[in-house]
Short mmCIF file of C-alpha atoms in Angstrom, two decimals:
data_model
loop_
_atom_site.label_atom_id
_atom_site.label_comp_id
_atom_site.label_asym_id
_atom_site.label_seq_id
_atom_site.Cartn_x
_atom_site.Cartn_y
_atom_site.Cartn_z
CA UNK A 1 4.50 11.38 -24.30
CA UNK A 2 4.82 14.82 -22.84
CA UNK A 3 7.93 16.94 -23.09
CA UNK A 4 7.45 18.21 -19.55
CA UNK A 5 9.73 17.10 -16.76
CA UNK A 6 6.77 15.46 -15.00
CA UNK A 7 4.19 13.50 -16.99
CA UNK A 8 0.66 13.75 -15.67
CA UNK A 9 -1.05 10.49 -14.85
CA UNK A 10 -4.17 10.87 -17.06
CA UNK A 11 -2.01 11.34 -20.15
CA UNK A 12 0.33 8.50 -19.31
CA UNK A 13 -2.38 6.00 -18.37
CA UNK A 14 -3.85 6.35 -21.86
CA UNK A 15 -0.55 5.35 -23.44
CA UNK A 16 0.27 1.70 -24.27
CA UNK A 17 2.95 1.54 -21.57
CA UNK A 18 0.60 3.08 -19.02
CA UNK A 19 -2.22 0.65 -19.75
CA UNK A 20 0.25 -2.24 -19.62
CA UNK A 21 1.59 -1.23 -16.17
CA UNK A 22 -1.80 -0.37 -14.64
CA UNK A 23 -3.38 -3.61 -15.85
CA UNK A 24 -0.68 -5.58 -14.04
CA UNK A 25 -1.04 -3.48 -10.89
CA UNK A 26 -4.84 -3.74 -10.88
CA UNK A 27 -4.64 -7.53 -11.14
CA UNK A 28 -2.18 -7.72 -8.23
CA UNK A 29 -4.30 -5.46 -6.03
CA UNK A 30 -7.49 -7.37 -6.75
CA UNK A 31 -5.85 -10.55 -5.50
CA UNK A 32 -4.39 -8.99 -2.34
CA UNK A 33 -7.05 -6.66 -0.93
CA UNK A 34 -9.84 -9.21 -1.24
CA UNK A 35 -8.34 -11.15 1.68
CA UNK A 36 -7.92 -8.15 4.02
CA UNK A 37 -10.74 -7.65 6.51
CA UNK A 38 -11.65 -4.89 8.92
CA UNK A 39 -13.72 -1.69 8.89
CA UNK A 40 -11.71 1.13 7.27
CA UNK A 41 -9.68 1.00 4.05
CA UNK A 42 -7.95 3.95 2.35
CA UNK A 43 -6.32 4.50 -1.03
CA UNK A 44 -3.83 7.37 -1.16
CA UNK A 45 -3.67 8.91 -4.63
CA UNK A 46 -3.90 7.70 -8.24
CA UNK A 47 -7.67 7.75 -8.88
CA UNK A 48 -7.04 6.11 -12.28
CA UNK A 49 -6.45 2.87 -10.36
CA UNK A 50 -9.30 1.42 -8.28
CA UNK A 51 -7.19 -0.24 -5.62
CA UNK A 52 -10.09 -1.17 -3.31
CA UNK A 53 -12.66 -2.50 -5.76
CA UNK A 54 -12.31 -6.12 -4.53
CA UNK A 55 -12.15 -5.21 -0.85
CA UNK A 56 -15.27 -5.75 1.24
CA UNK A 57 -14.75 -3.39 4.15
CA UNK A 58 -17.80 -1.23 4.96
CA UNK A 59 -15.84 2.07 4.93
CA UNK A 60 -13.60 2.63 1.89
CA UNK A 61 -12.24 6.02 0.86
CA UNK A 62 -10.09 7.58 -1.84
CA UNK A 63 -7.71 10.20 -0.43
CA UNK A 64 -6.28 12.76 -2.89
CA UNK A 65 -3.93 15.69 -2.75
CA UNK A 66 -2.39 18.06 -5.29
CA UNK A 67 0.06 15.40 -6.50
CA UNK A 68 -2.44 12.59 -6.98
CA UNK A 69 -2.58 12.91 -10.75
CA UNK A 70 -6.23 13.74 -11.26
CA UNK A 71 -7.10 15.83 -14.27
CA UNK A 72 -9.47 18.31 -12.59
CA UNK A 73 -8.34 21.17 -10.36
CA UNK A 74 -8.36 20.26 -6.69
CA UNK A 75 -10.61 21.90 -4.14
CA UNK A 76 -9.92 21.21 -0.50
CA UNK A 77 -13.00 21.03 1.73
CA UNK A 78 -13.13 23.38 4.72
CA UNK A 79 -12.16 21.41 7.79
CA UNK A 80 -10.51 21.82 11.14
CA UNK A 81 -7.12 20.35 11.86
CA UNK A 82 -8.61 18.02 14.44
CA UNK A 83 -8.12 14.35 13.54
CA UNK A 84 -11.24 12.55 12.45
CA UNK A 85 -12.18 8.92 12.15
CA UNK A 86 -12.88 7.48 8.66
CA UNK A 87 -16.70 7.33 9.07
CA UNK A 88 -16.72 11.11 9.48
CA UNK A 89 -15.45 11.55 5.91
CA UNK A 90 -18.76 10.84 4.20
CA UNK A 91 -19.75 13.53 1.73
CA UNK A 92 -16.37 15.27 1.41
CA UNK A 93 -15.72 15.72 -2.29
CA UNK A 94 -17.74 13.53 -4.68
CA UNK A 95 -15.40 13.80 -7.69
CA UNK A 96 -13.21 10.87 -8.80
CA UNK A 97 -15.10 8.56 -6.49
CA UNK A 98 -15.88 4.96 -7.54
CA UNK A 99 -19.22 3.50 -6.57
CA UNK A 100 -19.63 3.04 -2.84
CA UNK A 101 -16.56 5.14 -2.09
CA UNK A 102 -15.85 8.44 -0.33
CA UNK A 103 -13.31 11.04 -1.52
CA UNK A 104 -11.26 13.20 0.81
CA UNK A 105 -8.90 16.03 -0.22
CA UNK A 106 -6.04 16.61 2.20
CA UNK A 107 -2.28 16.76 2.62
CA UNK A 108 -0.73 13.30 2.54
CA UNK A 109 1.97 14.40 4.97
CA UNK A 110 -0.64 15.42 7.54
CA UNK A 111 -3.42 12.86 7.29
CA UNK A 112 -6.57 13.97 9.19
CA UNK A 113 -7.18 10.56 10.76
CA UNK A 114 -6.98 9.40 14.33
CA UNK A 115 -4.07 7.20 15.33
CA UNK A 116 -4.73 3.48 14.88
CA UNK A 117 -8.00 3.94 13.00
CA UNK A 118 -7.30 2.37 9.56
CA UNK A 119 -7.18 -1.35 8.79
CA UNK A 120 -5.85 -1.21 5.21
CA UNK A 121 -3.81 1.52 3.53
CA UNK A 122 -2.89 1.31 -0.18
CA UNK A 123 -0.31 3.71 -1.65
CA UNK A 124 -0.13 3.30 -5.46
CA UNK A 125 2.95 5.27 -6.60
CA UNK A 126 2.31 7.74 -3.79
CA UNK A 127 5.90 7.76 -2.55
CA UNK A 128 7.11 8.84 -5.99
CA UNK A 129 5.12 12.09 -5.82
CA UNK A 130 5.50 13.14 -2.20
CA UNK A 131 8.26 15.55 -1.24
CA UNK A 132 9.01 13.60 1.95
CA UNK A 133 8.51 9.80 1.58
CA UNK A 134 9.87 9.11 5.08
CA UNK A 135 7.26 11.35 6.68
CA UNK A 136 4.50 9.79 4.59
CA UNK A 137 5.50 6.33 5.78
CA UNK A 138 5.49 7.57 9.38
CA UNK A 139 1.96 8.89 8.84
CA UNK A 140 0.96 5.50 7.46
CA UNK A 141 2.37 3.79 10.54
CA UNK A 142 0.51 6.23 12.79
CA UNK A 143 -2.96 5.74 11.33
CA UNK A 144 -2.79 1.96 10.88
CA UNK A 145 -4.18 -0.26 13.61
CA UNK A 146 -1.96 -2.98 15.09
CA UNK A 147 -1.84 -5.83 12.54
CA UNK A 148 -3.10 -3.38 9.90
CA UNK A 149 -1.82 -3.88 6.36
CA UNK A 150 0.13 -1.48 4.15
CA UNK A 151 0.33 -2.00 0.37
CA UNK A 152 2.87 -0.01 -1.67
CA UNK A 153 3.18 0.06 -5.45
CA UNK A 154 5.94 1.76 -7.35
CA UNK A 155 8.31 1.73 -10.30
CA UNK A 156 11.54 -0.13 -9.70
CA UNK A 157 14.66 1.95 -10.28
CA UNK A 158 16.65 -1.30 -10.73
CA UNK A 159 15.03 -2.15 -14.06
CA UNK A 160 15.09 -1.25 -17.75
CA UNK A 161 12.29 1.23 -17.09
CA UNK A 162 14.31 2.75 -14.26
CA UNK A 163 17.33 3.20 -16.51
CA UNK A 164 15.15 4.75 -19.22
CA UNK A 165 13.60 7.08 -16.63
CA UNK A 166 17.01 8.21 -15.31
CA UNK A 167 18.24 8.98 -18.82
CA UNK A 168 14.95 10.65 -19.77
CA UNK A 169 15.04 13.02 -16.80
CA UNK A 170 18.47 14.24 -17.90
CA UNK A 171 17.20 14.93 -21.42
CA UNK A 172 13.84 16.35 -20.29
CA UNK A 173 11.82 13.40 -21.67
CA UNK A 174 10.93 11.08 -18.76
CA UNK A 175 9.27 7.75 -19.50
CA UNK A 176 7.02 7.34 -16.43
CA UNK A 177 5.26 9.97 -14.29
CA UNK A 178 7.13 10.69 -11.07
CA UNK A 179 7.90 13.96 -9.29
CA UNK A 180 10.77 12.38 -7.35
CA UNK A 181 13.41 9.81 -8.19
CA UNK A 182 12.25 6.21 -8.46
CA UNK A 183 12.76 4.20 -5.27
CA UNK A 184 14.32 0.76 -5.37
CA UNK A 185 12.46 -2.15 -3.79
CA UNK A 186 15.38 -2.84 -1.43
CA UNK A 187 15.20 0.71 -0.06
CA UNK A 188 11.45 0.48 0.49
CA UNK A 189 11.98 -2.77 2.37
CA UNK A 190 14.56 -1.15 4.67
CA UNK A 191 12.34 1.86 5.35
CA UNK A 192 9.27 -0.12 6.37
CA UNK A 193 11.31 -2.43 8.59
CA UNK A 194 12.70 0.56 10.48
CA UNK A 195 9.12 1.66 11.20
CA UNK A 196 8.20 -1.68 12.72
CA UNK A 197 6.46 -3.22 9.72
CA UNK A 198 6.93 -6.85 8.85
CA UNK A 199 7.27 -7.56 5.15
CA UNK A 200 4.62 -10.08 4.19
CA UNK A 201 5.17 -10.38 0.46
CA UNK A 202 6.82 -8.70 -2.49
CA UNK A 203 5.88 -9.05 -6.12
CA UNK A 204 7.53 -7.82 -9.33
CA UNK A 205 6.08 -7.51 -12.82
CA UNK A 206 6.21 -5.70 -16.18
CA UNK A 207 9.40 -7.18 -17.65
CA UNK A 208 8.94 -5.88 -21.17
CA UNK A 209 11.31 -3.13 -22.34
CA UNK A 210 10.28 0.54 -21.98
CA UNK A 211 8.67 0.94 -25.39
CA UNK A 212 6.07 3.51 -26.36
CA UNK A 213 4.32 1.58 -29.14
CA UNK A 214 1.79 -1.14 -28.43
CA UNK A 215 2.90 -3.42 -31.27
CA UNK A 216 6.46 -3.46 -29.95
CA UNK A 217 5.27 -4.20 -26.43
CA UNK A 218 3.31 -7.16 -27.77
CA UNK A 219 6.41 -8.51 -29.52
CA UNK A 220 8.18 -8.76 -26.17
CA UNK A 221 5.32 -10.50 -24.35
CA UNK A 222 7.52 -13.60 -23.97
CA UNK A 223 9.67 -11.67 -21.47
CA UNK A 224 6.92 -11.84 -18.83
CA UNK A 225 7.40 -15.54 -18.10
CA UNK A 226 11.15 -15.38 -18.62
CA UNK A 227 11.61 -12.39 -16.34
CA UNK A 228 9.42 -13.82 -13.61
CA UNK A 229 11.62 -16.91 -13.56
CA UNK A 230 15.15 -15.69 -14.28
CA UNK A 231 15.39 -12.03 -13.15
CA UNK A 232 12.35 -11.31 -10.95
CA UNK A 233 13.87 -8.41 -8.98
CA UNK A 234 14.36 -6.40 -12.20
CA UNK A 235 10.68 -5.98 -12.99
CA UNK A 236 9.61 -2.46 -13.91
CA UNK A 237 6.87 -2.39 -11.24
CA UNK A 238 6.63 -3.85 -7.76
CA UNK A 239 4.07 -4.35 -5.05
CA UNK A 240 4.99 -4.63 -1.36
CA UNK A 241 2.61 -5.83 1.35
CA UNK A 242 3.57 -5.25 4.99
CA UNK A 243 1.89 -5.73 8.36
CA UNK A 244 2.19 -3.30 11.27
CA UNK A 245 3.58 -5.13 14.26
CA UNK A 246 3.32 -3.70 17.76
CA UNK A 247 5.97 -4.93 20.16
CA UNK A 248 4.55 -6.48 23.32
CA UNK A 249 1.11 -7.16 21.84
CA UNK A 250 -0.06 -10.76 21.74
CA UNK A 251 -3.26 -12.05 20.20
CA UNK A 252 -5.09 -14.65 22.31
CA UNK A 253 -7.87 -17.05 21.56
CA UNK A 254 -10.82 -18.09 23.66
CA UNK A 255 -10.18 -17.65 27.37
CA UNK A 256 -10.59 -20.93 29.22
CA UNK A 257 -12.52 -20.97 32.47
CA UNK A 258 -10.30 -21.48 35.49
CA UNK A 259 -11.12 -23.88 38.30
CA UNK A 260 -12.29 -22.20 41.51
CA UNK A 261 -9.57 -21.64 44.07
CA UNK A 262 -10.19 -22.04 47.77
CA UNK A 263 -9.97 -18.86 49.83
CA UNK A 264 -6.82 -18.45 51.91
CA UNK A 265 -7.14 -19.77 55.43
CA UNK A 266 -9.93 -22.22 54.58
CA UNK A 267 -9.41 -25.95 54.37
CA UNK A 268 -11.74 -28.54 52.95
CA UNK A 269 -13.67 -30.65 55.44
CA UNK A 270 -12.48 -34.14 56.49
CA UNK A 271 -9.02 -33.76 55.06
CA UNK A 272 -7.29 -34.62 58.34
CA UNK A 273 -8.02 -37.80 60.30
CA UNK A 274 -7.28 -38.05 64.01
CA UNK A 275 -5.58 -41.37 64.82
CA UNK A 276 -7.64 -43.85 66.91
CA UNK A 277 -6.03 -44.06 70.37
CA UNK A 278 -7.23 -47.66 70.78
CA UNK A 279 -5.26 -48.86 67.75
#
């Protein structure tokens, strides 16, 4: 572990605790994003985690900024401040790009995308590195299409790892990489509800104690099943999936053909019979 106040992601992901956490997060993402359909999918930050590898959308991009945790220096491509649609991002920055993916370098708090242009947005630990998580969530709400999905991953402050992180920051030896304080799952849930998102699912994991050695982590493997059953909200990591709801919008199915209506003032023939005077 590093003695710096902030641990960089490449160093931490090579540690036993880092591999343990990222393996759990990768498995959760693979099961969630495979069922999300549309045209444009974005991953904000953390190139060490391939959040979109099981997604089948035609346009998938990795968006990075100076706090994304990549090991190489960042170079921002020259661009105007005009919003662009995701297909226009092809060819911007080939580094840290998985196969079939595009990389864009930008400011997370000022995403260069048109409003309502993204179908899926994944933020793996992104809120823990941004200086303004509320503004980042507002940007996410802006770029997502109605019924678009938002996936958030983070470290739970209400856990053994959260307690170890709080104590480590006071002593200058943090346990997990985060530029800001860890955010509790309950707070994330309140924030996204205020923005009009509907919480679809929440998942906790990584119940083993915050240990640095792999052999000690293996000794506490039994806590995975026990924690998932008895104290699920105290998992070290969480994943939140939410759907953007737009008030007043209603999805309809196939429109049924209506029967023709007679024009006003016209009456069908032979609808009125004149009585026979001889009867």
